[in-house]
Amino acid sequence: TVLAVDHVGIAVADLDEAIAWYADTFGLVATHEETNEEQGVREAMLSAPGDAGAAVQLLAPLRPDSAIGKFLDRNGPGIQQMAYRVADIEATSAALRDKGMRLLYDEPRRGTAGSRINFVHPKDAGGVLVELVEQAATDTH
Ligand code: MC0
């Protein structure tokens, strides 16, 4: 079951420039920043001050052959993913597999702030790369 829209992910070329641009333009503040080697990204979570709702995640590539590097090459900067928060990522993944959807990983991998993540292939999800996020028990984002 989906609990909430967790975040919308936006591919950017330069993370620090993008953080500054979102702050200047929309007043969004970075609440978390992290490098995820396995995913090949440097990323930041942004929110409107005091808003505990869905976040904007800025994703910058660590290397050209990463998912974000390839996305930027093909599309330029823009929305790359839509992330849903789920209570139980194994159960949700199994339910989606039963509906015939391709999950990108056999087992969940590590996402932001100790979360566990998987993705539904965009071709099985209406052209949208859907990320499933099960938050770490202690994370209150
Ligand atoms: C590719 N396609 C997309 C897409 N990326 N469509 C919508 N949204 C996207 N982001 C389309 C292509 O245009 C192509 O369409 C078709 O999918 C098949 O692509 P492919 O050749 O099979 O695959 P690639 O090489 O384009 O890779 C796409 C794929 C990859 C989704 C498999 O990006 C991937 O593994 N993503 C999962 C990991 C990820 O995105 N990591 C970065 C975020 P046509 O019609 O031209 O055939 S890490 C993250 O988010 C973590 C830190 C977190 O939140 O905690």
PDB file of C-alpha atoms and ligand atoms in Angstrom:
ATOM      1  CA  THR A   1       0.000   0.000   0.000  1.00  0.00           C
ATOM      2  CA  VAL A   2       1.174   3.490  -0.766  1.00  0.00           C
ATOM      3  CA  LEU A   3       1.202   5.686   2.351  1.00  0.00           C
ATOM      4  CA  ALA A   4       2.115   8.989   0.714  1.00  0.00           C
ATOM      5  CA  VAL A   5       3.908  10.704  -2.100  1.00  0.00           C
ATOM      6  CA  ASP A   6       7.410  10.758  -0.637  1.00  0.00           C
ATOM      7  CA  HIS A   7       9.228  12.888  -3.168  1.00  0.00           C
ATOM      8  CA  VAL A   8       9.570  13.938  -6.774  1.00  0.00           C
ATOM      9  CA  GLY A   9      13.090  13.505  -8.155  1.00  0.00           C
ATOM     10  CA  ILE A  10      14.628  16.041 -10.520  1.00  0.00           C
ATOM     11  CA  ALA A  11      17.838  15.430 -12.447  1.00  0.00           C
ATOM     12  CA  VAL A  12      20.280  18.336 -12.331  1.00  0.00           C
ATOM     13  CA  ALA A  13      23.817  18.754 -13.620  1.00  0.00           C
ATOM     14  CA  ASP A  14      25.238  20.556 -10.579  1.00  0.00           C
ATOM     15  CA  LEU A  15      23.785  19.928  -7.120  1.00  0.00           C
ATOM     16  CA  ASP A  16      25.108  23.041  -5.338  1.00  0.00           C
ATOM     17  CA  GLU A  17      23.954  25.338  -8.134  1.00  0.00           C
ATOM     18  CA  ALA A  18      20.526  23.696  -8.148  1.00  0.00           C
ATOM     19  CA  ILE A  19      20.134  23.957  -4.356  1.00  0.00           C
ATOM     20  CA  ALA A  20      20.929  27.678  -4.563  1.00  0.00           C
ATOM     21  CA  TRP A  21      18.532  28.146  -7.492  1.00  0.00           C
ATOM     22  CA  TYR A  22      15.627  26.444  -5.688  1.00  0.00           C
ATOM     23  CA  ALA A  23      16.305  28.512  -2.560  1.00  0.00           C
ATOM     24  CA  ASP A  24      16.467  31.815  -4.464  1.00  0.00           C
ATOM     25  CA  THR A  25      13.551  31.046  -6.760  1.00  0.00           C
ATOM     26  CA  PHE A  26      11.061  29.129  -4.621  1.00  0.00           C
ATOM     27  CA  GLY A  27      12.378  29.472  -1.070  1.00  0.00           C
ATOM     28  CA  LEU A  28      12.847  25.729  -0.696  1.00  0.00           C
ATOM     29  CA  VAL A  29      15.385  24.663   1.908  1.00  0.00           C
ATOM     30  CA  ALA A  30      17.645  21.628   1.841  1.00  0.00           C
ATOM     31  CA  THR A  31      16.863  19.326   4.769  1.00  0.00           C
ATOM     32  CA  HIS A  32      19.221  16.483   3.864  1.00  0.00           C
ATOM     33  CA  GLU A  33      22.192  15.911   1.586  1.00  0.00           C
ATOM     34  CA  GLU A  34      23.871  12.618   0.776  1.00  0.00           C
ATOM     35  CA  THR A  35      26.141  10.825  -1.672  1.00  0.00           C
ATOM     36  CA  ASN A  36      24.927   7.395  -2.791  1.00  0.00           C
ATOM     37  CA  GLU A  37      27.815   5.639  -4.571  1.00  0.00           C
ATOM     38  CA  GLU A  38      25.767   2.608  -5.566  1.00  0.00           C
ATOM     39  CA  GLN A  39      23.166   4.808  -7.285  1.00  0.00           C
ATOM     40  CA  GLY A  40      25.866   7.114  -8.705  1.00  0.00           C
ATOM     41  CA  VAL A  41      24.271  10.258  -7.278  1.00  0.00           C
ATOM     42  CA  ARG A  42      24.770  13.217  -5.027  1.00  0.00           C
ATOM     43  CA  GLU A  43      21.335  14.188  -3.840  1.00  0.00           C
ATOM     44  CA  ALA A  44      19.495  16.700  -1.691  1.00  0.00           C
ATOM     45  CA  MET A  45      15.992  16.732  -0.234  1.00  0.00           C
ATOM     46  CA  LEU A  46      14.227  20.099  -0.316  1.00  0.00           C
ATOM     47  CA  SER A  47      11.065  21.280   1.395  1.00  0.00           C
ATOM     48  CA  ALA A  48       9.120  24.461   1.909  1.00  0.00           C
ATOM     49  CA  PRO A  49       9.952  25.672   5.432  1.00  0.00           C
ATOM     50  CA  GLY A  50       7.757  23.849   7.955  1.00  0.00           C
ATOM     51  CA  ASP A  51       6.151  21.587   5.355  1.00  0.00           C
ATOM     52  CA  ALA A  52       6.290  17.886   6.223  1.00  0.00           C
ATOM     53  CA  GLY A  53       4.662  16.839   2.941  1.00  0.00           C
ATOM     54  CA  ALA A  54       6.245  15.512  -0.217  1.00  0.00           C
ATOM     55  CA  ALA A  55       9.817  16.628  -0.840  1.00  0.00           C
ATOM     56  CA  VAL A  56      11.675  17.674  -3.961  1.00  0.00           C
ATOM     57  CA  GLN A  57      14.799  15.570  -4.465  1.00  0.00           C
ATOM     58  CA  LEU A  58      17.600  17.017  -6.558  1.00  0.00           C
ATOM     59  CA  LEU A  59      19.766  14.329  -8.171  1.00  0.00           C
ATOM     60  CA  ALA A  60      23.182  15.055  -9.678  1.00  0.00           C
ATOM     61  CA  PRO A  61      25.324  12.380 -11.356  1.00  0.00           C
ATOM     62  CA  LEU A  62      28.595  11.164  -9.843  1.00  0.00           C
ATOM     63  CA  ARG A  63      29.601   9.699 -13.225  1.00  0.00           C
ATOM     64  CA  PRO A  64      28.363   9.913 -16.821  1.00  0.00           C
ATOM     65  CA  ASP A  65      27.324   6.226 -17.043  1.00  0.00           C
ATOM     66  CA  SER A  66      24.996   6.456 -14.006  1.00  0.00           C
ATOM     67  CA  ALA A  67      21.187   6.498 -14.270  1.00  0.00           C
ATOM     68  CA  ILE A  68      21.127  10.274 -13.782  1.00  0.00           C
ATOM     69  CA  GLY A  69      24.078  10.815 -16.127  1.00  0.00           C
ATOM     70  CA  LYS A  70      22.267   8.930 -18.883  1.00  0.00           C
ATOM     71  CA  PHE A  71      18.993  10.713 -18.157  1.00  0.00           C
ATOM     72  CA  LEU A  72      20.693  14.115 -18.471  1.00  0.00           C
ATOM     73  CA  ASP A  73      22.342  13.083 -21.736  1.00  0.00           C
ATOM     74  CA  ARG A  74      19.062  11.964 -23.212  1.00  0.00           C
ATOM     75  CA  ASN A  75      16.616  14.535 -21.806  1.00  0.00           C
ATOM     76  CA  GLY A  76      18.539  17.324 -20.155  1.00  0.00           C
ATOM     77  CA  PRO A  77      17.490  18.387 -16.667  1.00  0.00           C
ATOM     78  CA  GLY A  78      13.939  17.605 -15.545  1.00  0.00           C
ATOM     79  CA  ILE A  79      11.679  15.282 -13.575  1.00  0.00           C
ATOM     80  CA  GLN A  80      13.268  11.815 -13.492  1.00  0.00           C
ATOM     81  CA  GLN A  81      11.168   9.928 -10.940  1.00  0.00           C
ATOM     82  CA  MET A  82       8.106   9.868  -8.701  1.00  0.00           C
ATOM     83  CA  ALA A  83       8.590   8.213  -5.305  1.00  0.00           C
ATOM     84  CA  TYR A  84       5.869   6.601  -3.208  1.00  0.00           C
ATOM     85  CA  ARG A  85       6.349   5.811   0.469  1.00  0.00           C
ATOM     86  CA  VAL A  86       5.289   2.271   1.362  1.00  0.00           C
ATOM     87  CA  ALA A  87       5.010   0.451   4.679  1.00  0.00           C
ATOM     88  CA  ASP A  88       6.508  -2.835   3.520  1.00  0.00           C
ATOM     89  CA  ILE A  89       8.658  -2.756   0.409  1.00  0.00           C
ATOM     90  CA  GLU A  90       8.854  -6.552   0.034  1.00  0.00           C
ATOM     91  CA  ALA A  91       5.061  -6.879   0.177  1.00  0.00           C
ATOM     92  CA  THR A  92       4.472  -3.969  -2.221  1.00  0.00           C
ATOM     93  CA  SER A  93       7.104  -5.248  -4.659  1.00  0.00           C
ATOM     94  CA  ALA A  94       5.553  -8.724  -4.597  1.00  0.00           C
ATOM     95  CA  ALA A  95       2.069  -7.307  -5.210  1.00  0.00           C
ATOM     96  CA  LEU A  96       3.308  -5.256  -8.176  1.00  0.00           C
ATOM     97  CA  ARG A  97       5.225  -8.234  -9.605  1.00  0.00           C
ATOM     98  CA  ASP A  98       1.985 -10.228  -9.353  1.00  0.00           C
ATOM     99  CA  LYS A  99       0.346  -7.546 -11.513  1.00  0.00           C
ATOM    100  CA  GLY A 100       3.033  -8.177 -14.131  1.00  0.00           C
ATOM    101  CA  MET A 101       5.208  -5.148 -13.445  1.00  0.00           C
ATOM    102  CA  ARG A 102       8.980  -5.301 -13.707  1.00  0.00           C
ATOM    103  CA  LEU A 103      10.763  -4.280 -10.535  1.00  0.00           C
ATOM    104  CA  LEU A 104      14.321  -3.189 -11.340  1.00  0.00           C
ATOM    105  CA  TYR A 105      15.961  -4.986  -8.398  1.00  0.00           C
ATOM    106  CA  ASP A 106      15.396  -8.499  -7.021  1.00  0.00           C
ATOM    107  CA  GLU A 107      15.980  -7.158  -3.519  1.00  0.00           C
ATOM    108  CA  PRO A 108      15.586  -3.618  -2.140  1.00  0.00           C
ATOM    109  CA  ARG A 109      18.695  -1.426  -2.184  1.00  0.00           C
ATOM    110  CA  ARG A 110      19.802   1.436   0.019  1.00  0.00           C
ATOM    111  CA  GLY A 111      18.229   4.851  -0.542  1.00  0.00           C
ATOM    112  CA  THR A 112      18.223   8.214   1.183  1.00  0.00           C
ATOM    113  CA  ALA A 113      18.724   8.287   4.941  1.00  0.00           C
ATOM    114  CA  GLY A 114      18.894   4.536   5.387  1.00  0.00           C
ATOM    115  CA  SER A 115      15.660   3.890   3.506  1.00  0.00           C
ATOM    116  CA  ARG A 116      15.159   0.794   1.364  1.00  0.00           C
ATOM    117  CA  ILE A 117      14.190   1.372  -2.262  1.00  0.00           C
ATOM    118  CA  ASN A 118      13.181  -0.333  -5.476  1.00  0.00           C
ATOM    119  CA  PHE A 119      11.879   0.948  -8.799  1.00  0.00           C
ATOM    120  CA  VAL A 120       9.121   0.008 -11.226  1.00  0.00           C
ATOM    121  CA  HIS A 121      10.267   0.151 -14.843  1.00  0.00           C
ATOM    122  CA  PRO A 122       8.845   3.297 -16.484  1.00  0.00           C
ATOM    123  CA  LYS A 123       7.490   1.262 -19.405  1.00  0.00           C
ATOM    124  CA  ASP A 124       5.236  -0.628 -16.928  1.00  0.00           C
ATOM    125  CA  ALA A 125       4.096   2.486 -15.055  1.00  0.00           C
ATOM    126  CA  GLY A 126       2.646   4.860 -17.611  1.00  0.00           C
ATOM    127  CA  GLY A 127       5.993   6.296 -18.667  1.00  0.00           C
ATOM    128  CA  VAL A 128       6.944   7.254 -15.105  1.00  0.00           C
ATOM    129  CA  LEU A 129       9.945   5.843 -13.250  1.00  0.00           C
ATOM    130  CA  VAL A 130       8.279   4.951  -9.939  1.00  0.00           C
ATOM    131  CA  GLU A 131      10.426   4.579  -6.861  1.00  0.00           C
ATOM    132  CA  LEU A 132       9.144   2.700  -3.807  1.00  0.00           C
ATOM    133  CA  VAL A 133      10.589   3.886  -0.489  1.00  0.00           C
ATOM    134  CA  GLU A 134      10.377   2.181   2.862  1.00  0.00           C
ATOM    135  CA  GLN A 135      11.754   4.614   5.394  1.00  0.00           C
ATOM    136  CA  ALA A 136      14.259   3.610   8.030  1.00  0.00           C
ATOM    137  CA  ALA A 137      12.494   3.041  11.346  1.00  0.00           C
ATOM    138  CA  THR A 138      14.070   6.091  12.962  1.00  0.00           C
ATOM    139  CA  ASP A 139      13.658   8.485  10.029  1.00  0.00           C
ATOM    140  CA  THR A 140      10.849  10.954  10.620  1.00  0.00           C
ATOM    141  CA  HIS A 141      11.015  12.911   7.341  1.00  0.00           C
TER     142      HIS A 141
HETATM  143  C1  MC0 B   1      14.442   5.894 -19.075  1.00  0.00           C
HETATM  144  N1  MC0 B   1      13.202   5.964 -19.586  1.00  0.00           N
HETATM  145  C2  MC0 B   1      12.434   6.698 -18.777  1.00  0.00           C
HETATM  146  C3  MC0 B   1      13.284   7.091 -17.711  1.00  0.00           C
HETATM  147  N2  MC0 B   1      14.522   6.575 -17.937  1.00  0.00           N
HETATM  148  N3  MC0 B   1      11.147   7.050 -18.799  1.00  0.00           N
HETATM  149  C4  MC0 B   1      10.676   7.803 -17.806  1.00  0.00           C
HETATM  150  N4  MC0 B   1      11.438   8.229 -16.770  1.00  0.00           N
HETATM  151  C5  MC0 B   1      12.743   7.892 -16.695  1.00  0.00           C
HETATM  152  N5  MC0 B   1      13.492   8.295 -15.680  1.00  0.00           N
HETATM  153  C6  MC0 B   1      12.741   5.345 -20.824  1.00  0.00           C
HETATM  154  C7  MC0 B   1      13.694   5.560 -21.959  1.00  0.00           C
HETATM  155  O1  MC0 B   1      13.442   6.790 -22.563  1.00  0.00           O
HETATM  156  C8  MC0 B   1      13.391   4.390 -22.859  1.00  0.00           C
HETATM  157  O2  MC0 B   1      12.241   4.728 -23.616  1.00  0.00           O
HETATM  158  C9  MC0 B   1      12.975   3.299 -21.901  1.00  0.00           C
HETATM  159  O3  MC0 B   1      12.712   3.949 -20.646  1.00  0.00           O
HETATM  160  C10 MC0 B   1      13.916   2.152 -21.708  1.00  0.00           C
HETATM  161  O4  MC0 B   1      15.092   2.545 -21.195  1.00  0.00           O
HETATM  162  P1  MC0 B   1      16.281   1.436 -21.026  1.00  0.00           P
HETATM  163  O5  MC0 B   1      17.202   1.576 -22.170  1.00  0.00           O
HETATM  164  O6  MC0 B   1      15.731   0.123 -20.654  1.00  0.00           O
HETATM  165  O7  MC0 B   1      16.982   1.882 -19.751  1.00  0.00           O
HETATM  166  P2  MC0 B   1      17.846   3.145 -19.440  1.00  0.00           P
HETATM  167  O8  MC0 B   1      19.284   2.835 -19.660  1.00  0.00           O
HETATM  168  O9  MC0 B   1      17.261   4.367 -20.049  1.00  0.00           O
HETATM  169  O10 MC0 B   1      17.592   3.196 -17.861  1.00  0.00           O
HETATM  170  C11 MC0 B   1      16.348   3.467 -17.362  1.00  0.00           C
HETATM  171  C12 MC0 B   1      16.250   2.868 -15.971  1.00  0.00           C
HETATM  172  C13 MC0 B   1      17.433   3.379 -15.146  1.00  0.00           C
HETATM  173  C14 MC0 B   1      14.911   3.291 -15.380  1.00  0.00           C
HETATM  174  C15 MC0 B   1      16.281   1.324 -16.068  1.00  0.00           C
HETATM  175  O11 MC0 B   1      17.416   4.799 -15.102  1.00  0.00           O
HETATM  176  C16 MC0 B   1      17.468   2.869 -13.750  1.00  0.00           C
HETATM  177  O12 MC0 B   1      17.957   1.787 -13.450  1.00  0.00           O
HETATM  178  N6  MC0 B   1      16.898   3.667 -12.782  1.00  0.00           N
HETATM  179  C17 MC0 B   1      16.822   3.237 -11.379  1.00  0.00           C
HETATM  180  C18 MC0 B   1      17.902   3.845 -10.557  1.00  0.00           C
HETATM  181  C19 MC0 B   1      17.872   5.373 -10.544  1.00  0.00           C
HETATM  182  O13 MC0 B   1      17.133   6.002 -11.283  1.00  0.00           O
HETATM  183  N7  MC0 B   1      18.786   5.933  -9.724  1.00  0.00           N
HETATM  184  C20 MC0 B   1      18.923   7.375  -9.573  1.00  0.00           C
HETATM  185  C21 MC0 B   1      18.121   7.850  -8.487  1.00  0.00           C
HETATM  186  P3  MC0 B   1      12.178   4.545 -25.193  1.00  0.00           P
HETATM  187  O14 MC0 B   1      10.750   4.808 -25.526  1.00  0.00           O
HETATM  188  O15 MC0 B   1      13.132   5.551 -25.722  1.00  0.00           O
HETATM  189  O16 MC0 B   1      12.588   3.122 -25.423  1.00  0.00           O
HETATM  190  S1  MC0 B   1      18.745   7.299  -6.925  1.00  0.00           S
HETATM  191  C22 MC0 B   1      17.520   7.641  -5.796  1.00  0.00           C
HETATM  192  O17 MC0 B   1      16.488   8.119  -6.174  1.00  0.00           O
HETATM  193  C23 MC0 B   1      17.826   7.326  -4.325  1.00  0.00           C
HETATM  194  C24 MC0 B   1      19.074   8.002  -3.875  1.00  0.00           C
HETATM  195  C25 MC0 B   1      16.681   7.686  -3.394  1.00  0.00           C
HETATM  196  O18 MC0 B   1      15.704   8.370  -3.762  1.00  0.00           O
HETATM  197  O19 MC0 B   1      16.758   7.279  -2.223  1.00  0.00           O
END
